[in-house]
């Protein structure tokens, strides 16, 4: 098919590239001239494993092209994907201005039947709004708006698109359903379902899925916090829970909260949608509150350990991205932790395999950027682990101990085994497990921490 994708952000670029991989002719449109020039020259603006190979291959073959000319994209396409930003407003409501603006432009450019696909995460009723805008200049027989939410996980987005758990399509006509089914048929040859539904249900499905996963994360973080106080081990609890087929073991790992481009804004947006329909979504309000507290929990432990005095202390931070295998730092817990450490007078040295450049745009020269995880430790008073990159898991505990000015680790992602840290002589804080402190300090510090 002839496809155009409007927007070359994370979703748009992955969508366009993967659709080109199955033989479709894809044009990606973006208003950012520099970005389009870079893409034409083979420069990908995001880090996503597996994307570069598909991108290069399809660009060379001519299946994947880029332009700033919306008219060119419309003239080319039988199906147009809208992959535009929907950032949260001050009250948490999704900002649809970019989508509405493009829809208004499309309304004077489309001259034959075209399927318009909402790929962005949008509130319930958005497809109807887009249809209304398009209909101001277009006969209803020339277009149909379809809701086709994305379920891509950063770090595995290419695999998620090429072998999806399911495809959700919200459409009102058999013609549009047939076109979308044909488009996605190559991706579901192993039998995973294409689920057809109405527009509003498709829009709700995306928010419901992300909000439920965020709820699991916050729930496990609450369990972990309770485990620390009750003397239980959250690793054991997690395994015991996850072995229940009704629960499963995914998204049960405790840590320092969720971040990224999806969960924070989608949970907020669903709460706002509920309010618009005069319904109080109490669970999700609690999920938001738990997460806001949890993402600062590691900094709180650091402050408590140093008697609320970090002035002149140097804290090494491993991991800046909100999760491994991405350079995305949007709503990353590490950023909130670093800011709280800086506010407390600490010096901060950081390392991340991919997210250093993005972090520079936030903190500039307020923190020290290093070339390796070991370099970040030099003369630091403590290490804080904020992202569970696999590269951190197998580093030498002896080297870590020797580089730090004291053997003190705050592990916000539980990448180390507590027993190994104890044997290696570390003071060790983690999430949902008992804190390991020096023998002489065990009773006083641990009791003070639990009471706090």
GROMACS .gro file of C-alpha atoms in nm:
model
  452
    1UNK     CA    1   0.000   0.000   0.000
    2UNK     CA    2   0.091   0.366  -0.027
    3UNK     CA    3   0.124   0.500   0.327
    4UNK     CA    4   0.199   0.840   0.473
    5UNK     CA    5   0.292   0.892   0.838
    6UNK     CA    6   0.249   1.243   0.973
    7UNK     CA    7   0.502   1.297   1.253
    8UNK     CA    8   0.844   1.136   1.287
    9UNK     CA    9   0.862   1.109   1.662
   10UNK     CA   10   0.908   0.779   1.840
   11UNK     CA   11   0.581   0.622   1.727
   12UNK     CA   12   0.582   0.771   1.379
   13UNK     CA   13   0.935   0.668   1.290
   14UNK     CA   14   0.894   0.311   1.417
   15UNK     CA   15   0.554   0.280   1.247
   16UNK     CA   16   0.678   0.412   0.914
   17UNK     CA   17   0.991   0.200   0.915
   18UNK     CA   18   0.815  -0.123   1.008
   19UNK     CA   19   0.537  -0.072   0.754
   20UNK     CA   20   0.802  -0.014   0.487
   21UNK     CA   21   0.970  -0.340   0.591
   22UNK     CA   22   0.668  -0.539   0.465
   23UNK     CA   23   0.683  -0.380   0.120
   24UNK     CA   24   0.461  -0.076   0.160
   25UNK     CA   25   0.567   0.254   0.007
   26UNK     CA   26   0.595   0.493   0.300
   27UNK     CA   27   0.645   0.869   0.313
   28UNK     CA   28   0.702   1.023   0.656
   29UNK     CA   29   0.609   1.390   0.689
   30UNK     CA   30   0.740   1.631   0.954
   31UNK     CA   31   0.745   2.010   0.987
   32UNK     CA   32   1.098   2.004   1.134
   33UNK     CA   33   1.318   2.069   0.829
   34UNK     CA   34   1.643   1.984   1.007
   35UNK     CA   35   1.502   1.659   1.136
   36UNK     CA   36   1.382   1.561   0.789
   37UNK     CA   37   1.723   1.649   0.643
   38UNK     CA   38   1.894   1.431   0.903
   39UNK     CA   39   1.658   1.141   0.834
   40UNK     CA   40   1.723   1.170   0.461
   41UNK     CA   41   2.094   1.146   0.541
   42UNK     CA   42   2.039   0.832   0.747
   43UNK     CA   43   2.062   0.994   1.091
   44UNK     CA   44   1.806   0.852   1.335
   45UNK     CA   45   1.713   1.091   1.618
   46UNK     CA   46   1.623   0.820   1.872
   47UNK     CA   47   1.795   0.512   2.010
   48UNK     CA   48   1.585   0.200   1.958
   49UNK     CA   49   1.741  -0.147   1.921
   50UNK     CA   50   1.686  -0.297   1.577
   51UNK     CA   51   1.552   0.020   1.416
   52UNK     CA   52   1.868   0.128   1.235
   53UNK     CA   53   1.893  -0.190   1.026
   54UNK     CA   54   1.533  -0.170   0.902
   55UNK     CA   55   1.558   0.205   0.851
   56UNK     CA   56   1.871   0.183   0.636
   57UNK     CA   57   1.750  -0.112   0.431
   58UNK     CA   58   1.416   0.044   0.342
   59UNK     CA   59   1.562   0.385   0.275
   60UNK     CA   60   1.809   0.231   0.030
   61UNK     CA   61   1.532   0.030  -0.136
   62UNK     CA   62   1.318   0.342  -0.172
   63UNK     CA   63   1.030   0.216   0.043
   64UNK     CA   64   1.094   0.479   0.313
   65UNK     CA   65   1.112   0.848   0.225
   66UNK     CA   66   1.091   1.174   0.417
   67UNK     CA   67   0.950   1.517   0.338
   68UNK     CA   68   0.831   1.841   0.496
   69UNK     CA   69   0.565   1.877   0.226
   70UNK     CA   70   0.225   1.765   0.360
   71UNK     CA   71   0.069   1.800   0.015
   72UNK     CA   72   0.320   1.547  -0.121
   73UNK     CA   73   0.235   1.305   0.159
   74UNK     CA   74  -0.139   1.336   0.098
   75UNK     CA   75  -0.110   1.293  -0.278
   76UNK     CA   76   0.092   0.975  -0.223
   77UNK     CA   77  -0.123   0.800   0.034
   78UNK     CA   78  -0.420   0.567   0.049
   79UNK     CA   79  -0.374   0.549   0.428
   80UNK     CA   80  -0.248   0.838   0.642
   81UNK     CA   81  -0.127   0.771   0.997
   82UNK     CA   82  -0.139   1.058   1.245
   83UNK     CA   83   0.153   1.004   1.483
   84UNK     CA   84   0.157   1.345   1.643
   85UNK     CA   85   0.242   1.457   1.998
   86UNK     CA   86  -0.040   1.477   2.252
   87UNK     CA   87   0.140   1.625   2.554
   88UNK     CA   88  -0.045   1.676   2.881
   89UNK     CA   89  -0.173   2.021   2.958
   90UNK     CA   90  -0.145   2.184   3.298
   91UNK     CA   91  -0.451   1.993   3.419
   92UNK     CA   92  -0.340   1.661   3.268
   93UNK     CA   93  -0.573   1.676   2.968
   94UNK     CA   94  -0.416   1.557   2.642
   95UNK     CA   95  -0.336   1.848   2.410
   96UNK     CA   96  -0.491   1.766   2.071
   97UNK     CA   97  -0.391   2.091   1.898
   98UNK     CA   98  -0.133   1.926   1.669
   99UNK     CA   99  -0.381   1.660   1.555
  100UNK     CA  100  -0.661   1.910   1.495
  101UNK     CA  101  -0.427   2.141   1.302
  102UNK     CA  102  -0.315   1.860   1.072
  103UNK     CA  103  -0.674   1.742   1.025
  104UNK     CA  104  -0.768   2.095   0.921
  105UNK     CA  105  -0.486   2.094   0.664
  106UNK     CA  106  -0.583   1.750   0.537
  107UNK     CA  107  -0.941   1.865   0.483
  108UNK     CA  108  -0.835   2.089   0.193
  109UNK     CA  109  -0.581   1.847   0.042
  110UNK     CA  110  -0.754   1.509   0.022
  111UNK     CA  111  -0.926   1.446  -0.312
  112UNK     CA  112  -0.991   1.069  -0.308
  113UNK     CA  113  -1.097   0.810  -0.053
  114UNK     CA  114  -0.835   0.801   0.222
  115UNK     CA  115  -0.825   0.624   0.557
  116UNK     CA  116  -0.704   0.857   0.833
  117UNK     CA  117  -0.556   0.659   1.122
  118UNK     CA  118  -0.523   0.800   1.473
  119UNK     CA  119  -0.202   0.631   1.587
  120UNK     CA  120  -0.131   0.880   1.864
  121UNK     CA  121  -0.266   0.808   2.209
  122UNK     CA  122  -0.579   1.022   2.223
  123UNK     CA  123  -0.878   1.061   2.457
  124UNK     CA  124  -1.213   0.898   2.392
  125UNK     CA  125  -1.402   1.091   2.125
  126UNK     CA  126  -1.096   1.220   1.936
  127UNK     CA  127  -1.175   1.028   1.617
  128UNK     CA  128  -1.513   1.197   1.609
  129UNK     CA  129  -1.348   1.538   1.653
  130UNK     CA  130  -1.106   1.465   1.369
  131UNK     CA  131  -1.395   1.352   1.149
  132UNK     CA  132  -1.581   1.671   1.222
  133UNK     CA  133  -1.281   1.886   1.127
  134UNK     CA  134  -1.220   1.689   0.807
  135UNK     CA  135  -1.587   1.717   0.720
  136UNK     CA  136  -1.576   2.097   0.710
  137UNK     CA  137  -1.432   2.078   0.356
  138UNK     CA  138  -1.459   1.710   0.259
  139UNK     CA  139  -1.749   1.496   0.149
  140UNK     CA  140  -1.791   1.211   0.398
  141UNK     CA  141  -1.740   0.957   0.117
  142UNK     CA  142  -1.380   1.072   0.071
  143UNK     CA  143  -1.246   0.976   0.412
  144UNK     CA  144  -1.288   0.765   0.721
  145UNK     CA  145  -1.113   0.807   1.054
  146UNK     CA  146  -0.986   0.490   1.221
  147UNK     CA  147  -0.847   0.442   1.572
  148UNK     CA  148  -0.542   0.215   1.575
  149UNK     CA  149  -0.363   0.263   1.909
  150UNK     CA  150   0.003   0.165   1.941
  151UNK     CA  151   0.128  -0.071   2.209
  152UNK     CA  152   0.503  -0.025   2.163
  153UNK     CA  153   0.747  -0.061   2.451
  154UNK     CA  154   1.056   0.153   2.421
  155UNK     CA  155   1.357  -0.075   2.395
  156UNK     CA  156   1.157  -0.347   2.216
  157UNK     CA  157   0.941  -0.131   1.988
  158UNK     CA  158   1.056  -0.287   1.661
  159UNK     CA  159   0.989  -0.639   1.787
  160UNK     CA  160   0.654  -0.525   1.930
  161UNK     CA  161   0.548  -0.383   1.594
  162UNK     CA  162   0.672  -0.672   1.382
  163UNK     CA  163   0.526  -0.939   1.612
  164UNK     CA  164   0.244  -0.772   1.806
  165UNK     CA  165   0.046  -0.935   2.084
  166UNK     CA  166  -0.262  -0.794   1.912
  167UNK     CA  167  -0.376  -0.527   1.670
  168UNK     CA  168  -0.666  -0.309   1.781
  169UNK     CA  169  -0.870  -0.142   1.507
  170UNK     CA  170  -1.161   0.088   1.576
  171UNK     CA  171  -1.360   0.159   1.260
  172UNK     CA  172  -1.720   0.222   1.155
  173UNK     CA  173  -1.726   0.076   0.803
  174UNK     CA  174  -1.639  -0.259   0.653
  175UNK     CA  175  -1.431  -0.083   0.385
  176UNK     CA  176  -1.197   0.074   0.641
  177UNK     CA  177  -1.179  -0.246   0.847
  178UNK     CA  178  -1.085  -0.443   0.535
  179UNK     CA  179  -0.807  -0.200   0.438
  180UNK     CA  180  -0.658  -0.201   0.788
  181UNK     CA  181  -0.681  -0.580   0.814
  182UNK     CA  182  -0.500  -0.620   0.483
  183UNK     CA  183  -0.231  -0.376   0.593
  184UNK     CA  184  -0.162  -0.563   0.917
  185UNK     CA  185  -0.198  -0.919   0.786
  186UNK     CA  186   0.180  -0.970   0.743
  187UNK     CA  187   0.233  -0.893   1.112
  188UNK     CA  188  -0.010  -1.153   1.251
  189UNK     CA  189   0.080  -1.463   1.051
  190UNK     CA  190   0.153  -1.650   1.374
  191UNK     CA  191  -0.209  -1.617   1.476
  192UNK     CA  192  -0.213  -1.320   1.711
  193UNK     CA  193  -0.548  -1.145   1.679
  194UNK     CA  194  -0.665  -0.839   1.494
  195UNK     CA  195  -0.940  -0.713   1.724
  196UNK     CA  196  -1.211  -0.506   1.557
  197UNK     CA  197  -1.421  -0.268   1.765
  198UNK     CA  198  -1.589   0.072   1.764
  199UNK     CA  199  -1.387   0.394   1.771
  200UNK     CA  200  -1.444   0.490   2.132
  201UNK     CA  201  -1.362   0.143   2.263
  202UNK     CA  202  -1.034   0.140   2.068
  203UNK     CA  203  -0.938   0.477   2.213
  204UNK     CA  204  -1.027   0.361   2.564
  205UNK     CA  205  -0.833   0.033   2.522
  206UNK     CA  206  -0.500   0.214   2.494
  207UNK     CA  207  -0.554   0.420   2.807
  208UNK     CA  208  -0.693   0.123   2.998
  209UNK     CA  209  -0.391  -0.095   2.912
  210UNK     CA  210  -0.129   0.163   3.009
  211UNK     CA  211  -0.313   0.266   3.323
  212UNK     CA  212  -0.346  -0.094   3.438
  213UNK     CA  213   0.028  -0.155   3.388
  214UNK     CA  214   0.107   0.163   3.580
  215UNK     CA  215  -0.125   0.041   3.855
  216UNK     CA  216   0.065  -0.289   3.880
  217UNK     CA  217   0.391  -0.097   3.915
  218UNK     CA  218   0.260   0.132   4.187
  219UNK     CA  219   0.098  -0.159   4.369
  220UNK     CA  220   0.427  -0.352   4.377
  221UNK     CA  221   0.611  -0.043   4.496
  222UNK     CA  222   0.366  -0.015   4.784
  223UNK     CA  223   0.417  -0.385   4.864
  224UNK     CA  224   0.794  -0.331   4.850
  225UNK     CA  225   0.776  -0.036   5.090
  226UNK     CA  226   0.573  -0.246   5.330
  227UNK     CA  227   0.818  -0.537   5.295
  228UNK     CA  228   1.104  -0.314   5.408
  229UNK     CA  229   0.919  -0.224   5.723
  230UNK     CA  230   0.778  -0.570   5.795
  231UNK     CA  231   1.104  -0.756   5.736
  232UNK     CA  232   0.980  -0.944   5.427
  233UNK     CA  233   1.167  -0.981   5.097
  234UNK     CA  234   0.979  -0.842   4.797
  235UNK     CA  235   1.171  -1.071   4.560
  236UNK     CA  236   1.012  -1.371   4.727
  237UNK     CA  237   0.672  -1.205   4.739
  238UNK     CA  238   0.692  -1.115   4.370
  239UNK     CA  239   0.772  -1.473   4.270
  240UNK     CA  240   0.495  -1.608   4.486
  241UNK     CA  241   0.244  -1.369   4.333
  242UNK     CA  242   0.363  -1.404   3.975
  243UNK     CA  243   0.334  -1.783   3.975
  244UNK     CA  244  -0.044  -1.742   3.999
  245UNK     CA  245  -0.177  -1.772   3.643
  246UNK     CA  246  -0.442  -1.512   3.722
  247UNK     CA  247  -0.169  -1.256   3.798
  248UNK     CA  248   0.140  -1.341   3.593
  249UNK     CA  249   0.491  -1.215   3.658
  250UNK     CA  250   0.519  -0.911   3.430
  251UNK     CA  251   0.531  -0.557   3.568
  252UNK     CA  252   0.577  -0.684   3.923
  253UNK     CA  253   0.934  -0.560   3.970
  254UNK     CA  254   0.953  -0.287   4.234
  255UNK     CA  255   1.171   0.016   4.186
  256UNK     CA  256   1.172   0.393   4.192
  257UNK     CA  257   0.856   0.446   3.990
  258UNK     CA  258   0.754   0.460   3.628
  259UNK     CA  259   0.842   0.732   3.378
  260UNK     CA  260   0.864   0.774   3.003
  261UNK     CA  261   0.640   0.931   2.744
  262UNK     CA  262   0.334   0.710   2.798
  263UNK     CA  263   0.245   0.599   3.150
  264UNK     CA  264   0.259   0.938   3.328
  265UNK     CA  265   0.056   1.130   3.070
  266UNK     CA  266  -0.184   0.845   2.989
  267UNK     CA  267  -0.279   0.785   3.352
  268UNK     CA  268  -0.335   1.157   3.400
  269UNK     CA  269  -0.538   1.179   3.080
  270UNK     CA  270  -0.765   0.892   3.183
  271UNK     CA  271  -0.828   1.058   3.518
  272UNK     CA  272  -0.924   1.377   3.336
  273UNK     CA  273  -1.149   1.185   3.097
  274UNK     CA  274  -1.324   1.029   3.395
  275UNK     CA  275  -1.378   1.375   3.545
  276UNK     CA  276  -1.531   1.496   3.220
  277UNK     CA  277  -1.788   1.220   3.255
  278UNK     CA  278  -1.843   1.303   3.623
  279UNK     CA  279  -1.663   0.994   3.751
  280UNK     CA  280  -1.388   0.993   4.013
  281UNK     CA  281  -1.122   0.737   3.918
  282UNK     CA  282  -0.992   0.691   4.273
  283UNK     CA  283  -0.751   0.405   4.199
  284UNK     CA  284  -0.565   0.598   3.931
  285UNK     CA  285  -0.537   0.906   4.149
  286UNK     CA  286  -0.368   0.686   4.406
  287UNK     CA  287  -0.141   0.538   4.138
  288UNK     CA  288  -0.023   0.887   4.047
  289UNK     CA  289   0.034   0.979   4.411
  290UNK     CA  290   0.230   0.662   4.485
  291UNK     CA  291   0.449   0.714   4.180
  292UNK     CA  292   0.527   1.076   4.262
  293UNK     CA  293   0.642   0.968   4.607
  294UNK     CA  294   0.826   0.658   4.487
  295UNK     CA  295   1.043   0.836   4.233
  296UNK     CA  296   1.197   1.038   4.516
  297UNK     CA  297   1.232   0.745   4.755
  298UNK     CA  298   1.596   0.678   4.668
  299UNK     CA  299   1.691   1.040   4.734
  300UNK     CA  300   1.501   1.021   5.063
  301UNK     CA  301   1.706   0.716   5.167
  302UNK     CA  302   2.026   0.898   5.076
  303UNK     CA  303   1.928   1.201   5.278
  304UNK     CA  304   1.832   0.990   5.577
  305UNK     CA  305   2.160   0.797   5.569
  306UNK     CA  306   2.359   1.121   5.572
  307UNK     CA  307   2.143   1.280   5.845
  308UNK     CA  308   1.987   1.520   5.591
  309UNK     CA  309   2.325   1.674   5.518
  310UNK     CA  310   2.453   1.619   5.163
  311UNK     CA  311   2.646   1.944   5.145
  312UNK     CA  312   2.980   1.869   4.981
  313UNK     CA  313   2.897   1.503   4.921
  314UNK     CA  314   2.942   1.350   4.575
  315UNK     CA  315   2.679   1.101   4.459
  316UNK     CA  316   2.740   0.882   4.154
  317UNK     CA  317   2.428   0.805   3.951
  318UNK     CA  318   2.410   0.507   3.717
  319UNK     CA  319   2.127   0.529   3.467
  320UNK     CA  320   1.942   0.835   3.341
  321UNK     CA  321   1.690   0.697   3.092
  322UNK     CA  322   1.350   0.605   3.232
  323UNK     CA  323   1.419   0.241   3.138
  324UNK     CA  324   1.704   0.044   2.976
  325UNK     CA  325   1.755   0.021   2.598
  326UNK     CA  326   1.636   0.373   2.528
  327UNK     CA  327   1.772   0.726   2.542
  328UNK     CA  328   1.435   0.863   2.651
  329UNK     CA  329   1.451   1.066   2.974
  330UNK     CA  330   1.094   1.198   2.972
  331UNK     CA  331   0.961   1.176   3.329
  332UNK     CA  332   1.262   0.958   3.420
  333UNK     CA  333   1.287   0.905   3.798
  334UNK     CA  334   1.661   0.975   3.775
  335UNK     CA  335   1.592   1.338   3.685
  336UNK     CA  336   1.377   1.395   3.993
  337UNK     CA  337   1.637   1.223   4.213
  338UNK     CA  338   1.925   1.426   4.070
  339UNK     CA  339   1.737   1.750   4.118
  340UNK     CA  340   1.664   1.668   4.481
  341UNK     CA  341   2.030   1.580   4.540
  342UNK     CA  342   2.141   1.909   4.384
  343UNK     CA  343   1.888   2.101   4.592
  344UNK     CA  344   2.038   1.936   4.902
  345UNK     CA  345   2.385   2.061   4.810
  346UNK     CA  346   2.530   1.739   4.669
  347UNK     CA  347   2.759   1.710   4.371
  348UNK     CA  348   2.644   1.456   4.114
  349UNK     CA  349   2.843   1.251   3.862
  350UNK     CA  350   2.646   1.046   3.612
  351UNK     CA  351   2.674   0.775   3.352
  352UNK     CA  352   2.424   0.624   3.110
  353UNK     CA  353   2.502   0.423   2.795
  354UNK     CA  354   2.261   0.623   2.576
  355UNK     CA  355   2.089   0.910   2.758
  356UNK     CA  356   2.380   1.143   2.840
  357UNK     CA  357   2.317   1.394   2.557
  358UNK     CA  358   1.948   1.423   2.639
  359UNK     CA  359   2.032   1.477   3.006
  360UNK     CA  360   2.268   1.761   2.918
  361UNK     CA  361   1.970   1.952   2.781
  362UNK     CA  362   1.812   1.937   3.129
  363UNK     CA  363   2.101   1.991   3.370
  364UNK     CA  364   2.370   2.150   3.156
  365UNK     CA  365   2.692   2.183   3.358
  366UNK     CA  366   2.523   2.139   3.697
  367UNK     CA  367   2.637   1.775   3.702
  368UNK     CA  368   2.945   1.586   3.585
  369UNK     CA  369   2.913   1.352   3.285
  370UNK     CA  370   3.153   1.058   3.267
  371UNK     CA  371   3.263   0.811   3.002
  372UNK     CA  372   3.207   0.490   3.196
  373UNK     CA  373   3.022   0.361   3.503
  374UNK     CA  374   3.354   0.320   3.684
  375UNK     CA  375   3.461   0.678   3.612
  376UNK     CA  376   3.140   0.805   3.769
  377UNK     CA  377   3.240   0.639   4.097
  378UNK     CA  378   3.574   0.812   4.143
  379UNK     CA  379   3.581   0.959   4.495
  380UNK     CA  380   3.201   0.947   4.520
  381UNK     CA  381   3.050   0.908   4.865
  382UNK     CA  382   2.774   0.678   4.739
  383UNK     CA  383   2.635   0.514   4.426
  384UNK     CA  384   2.268   0.546   4.328
  385UNK     CA  385   2.139   0.304   4.063
  386UNK     CA  386   1.842   0.453   3.876
  387UNK     CA  387   1.815   0.247   3.554
  388UNK     CA  388   1.860  -0.129   3.528
  389UNK     CA  389   2.094  -0.142   3.227
  390UNK     CA  390   2.235  -0.492   3.186
  391UNK     CA  391   2.581  -0.338   3.154
  392UNK     CA  392   2.568  -0.251   3.524
  393UNK     CA  393   2.481  -0.598   3.650
  394UNK     CA  394   2.812  -0.773   3.587
  395UNK     CA  395   3.059  -0.506   3.695
  396UNK     CA  396   3.318  -0.596   3.957
  397UNK     CA  397   3.202  -0.534   4.313
  398UNK     CA  398   3.565  -0.511   4.421
  399UNK     CA  399   3.633  -0.232   4.172
  400UNK     CA  400   3.314  -0.051   4.271
  401UNK     CA  401   3.415  -0.072   4.636
  402UNK     CA  402   3.767   0.053   4.571
  403UNK     CA  403   3.657   0.350   4.359
  404UNK     CA  404   3.395   0.476   4.604
  405UNK     CA  405   3.519   0.672   4.902
  406UNK     CA  406   3.297   0.443   5.110
  407UNK     CA  407   3.125   0.117   5.019
  408UNK     CA  408   2.773   0.258   5.004
  409UNK     CA  409   2.514   0.171   4.736
  410UNK     CA  410   2.153   0.280   4.692
  411UNK     CA  411   2.002   0.039   4.441
  412UNK     CA  412   1.675   0.175   4.305
  413UNK     CA  413   1.629  -0.115   4.063
  414UNK     CA  414   1.749  -0.413   4.270
  415UNK     CA  415   2.015  -0.507   4.015
  416UNK     CA  416   2.242  -0.654   4.282
  417UNK     CA  417   2.184  -0.951   4.510
  418UNK     CA  418   2.166  -0.838   4.870
  419UNK     CA  419   2.362  -1.139   4.995
  420UNK     CA  420   2.648  -1.066   4.754
  421UNK     CA  421   2.658  -0.703   4.857
  422UNK     CA  422   2.674  -0.805   5.222
  423UNK     CA  423   2.957  -1.052   5.158
  424UNK     CA  424   3.146  -0.786   4.962
  425UNK     CA  425   3.126  -0.549   5.260
  426UNK     CA  426   2.883  -0.290   5.124
  427UNK     CA  427   2.627  -0.086   5.305
  428UNK     CA  428   2.336  -0.151   5.076
  429UNK     CA  429   1.990  -0.003   5.035
  430UNK     CA  430   1.747  -0.155   4.784
  431UNK     CA  431   1.371  -0.163   4.726
  432UNK     CA  432   1.155  -0.398   4.931
  433UNK     CA  433   1.446  -0.581   5.092
  434UNK     CA  434   1.618  -0.540   5.426
  435UNK     CA  435   1.887  -0.276   5.438
  436UNK     CA  436   2.244  -0.394   5.496
  437UNK     CA  437   2.444  -0.167   5.723
  438UNK     CA  438   2.774  -0.187   5.903
  439UNK     CA  439   2.754  -0.411   6.209
  440UNK     CA  440   2.815  -0.128   6.452
  441UNK     CA  441   2.542   0.078   6.294
  442UNK     CA  442   2.289  -0.198   6.235
  443UNK     CA  443   2.057  -0.145   6.527
  444UNK     CA  444   2.054   0.234   6.544
  445UNK     CA  445   2.044   0.317   6.172
  446UNK     CA  446   1.799   0.046   6.073
  447UNK     CA  447   1.560   0.121   6.354
  448UNK     CA  448   1.579   0.493   6.281
  449UNK     CA  449   1.509   0.430   5.913
  450UNK     CA  450   1.212   0.202   5.979
  451UNK     CA  451   1.061   0.445   6.226
  452UNK     CA  452   1.106   0.727   5.977
   0.00000   0.00000   0.00000
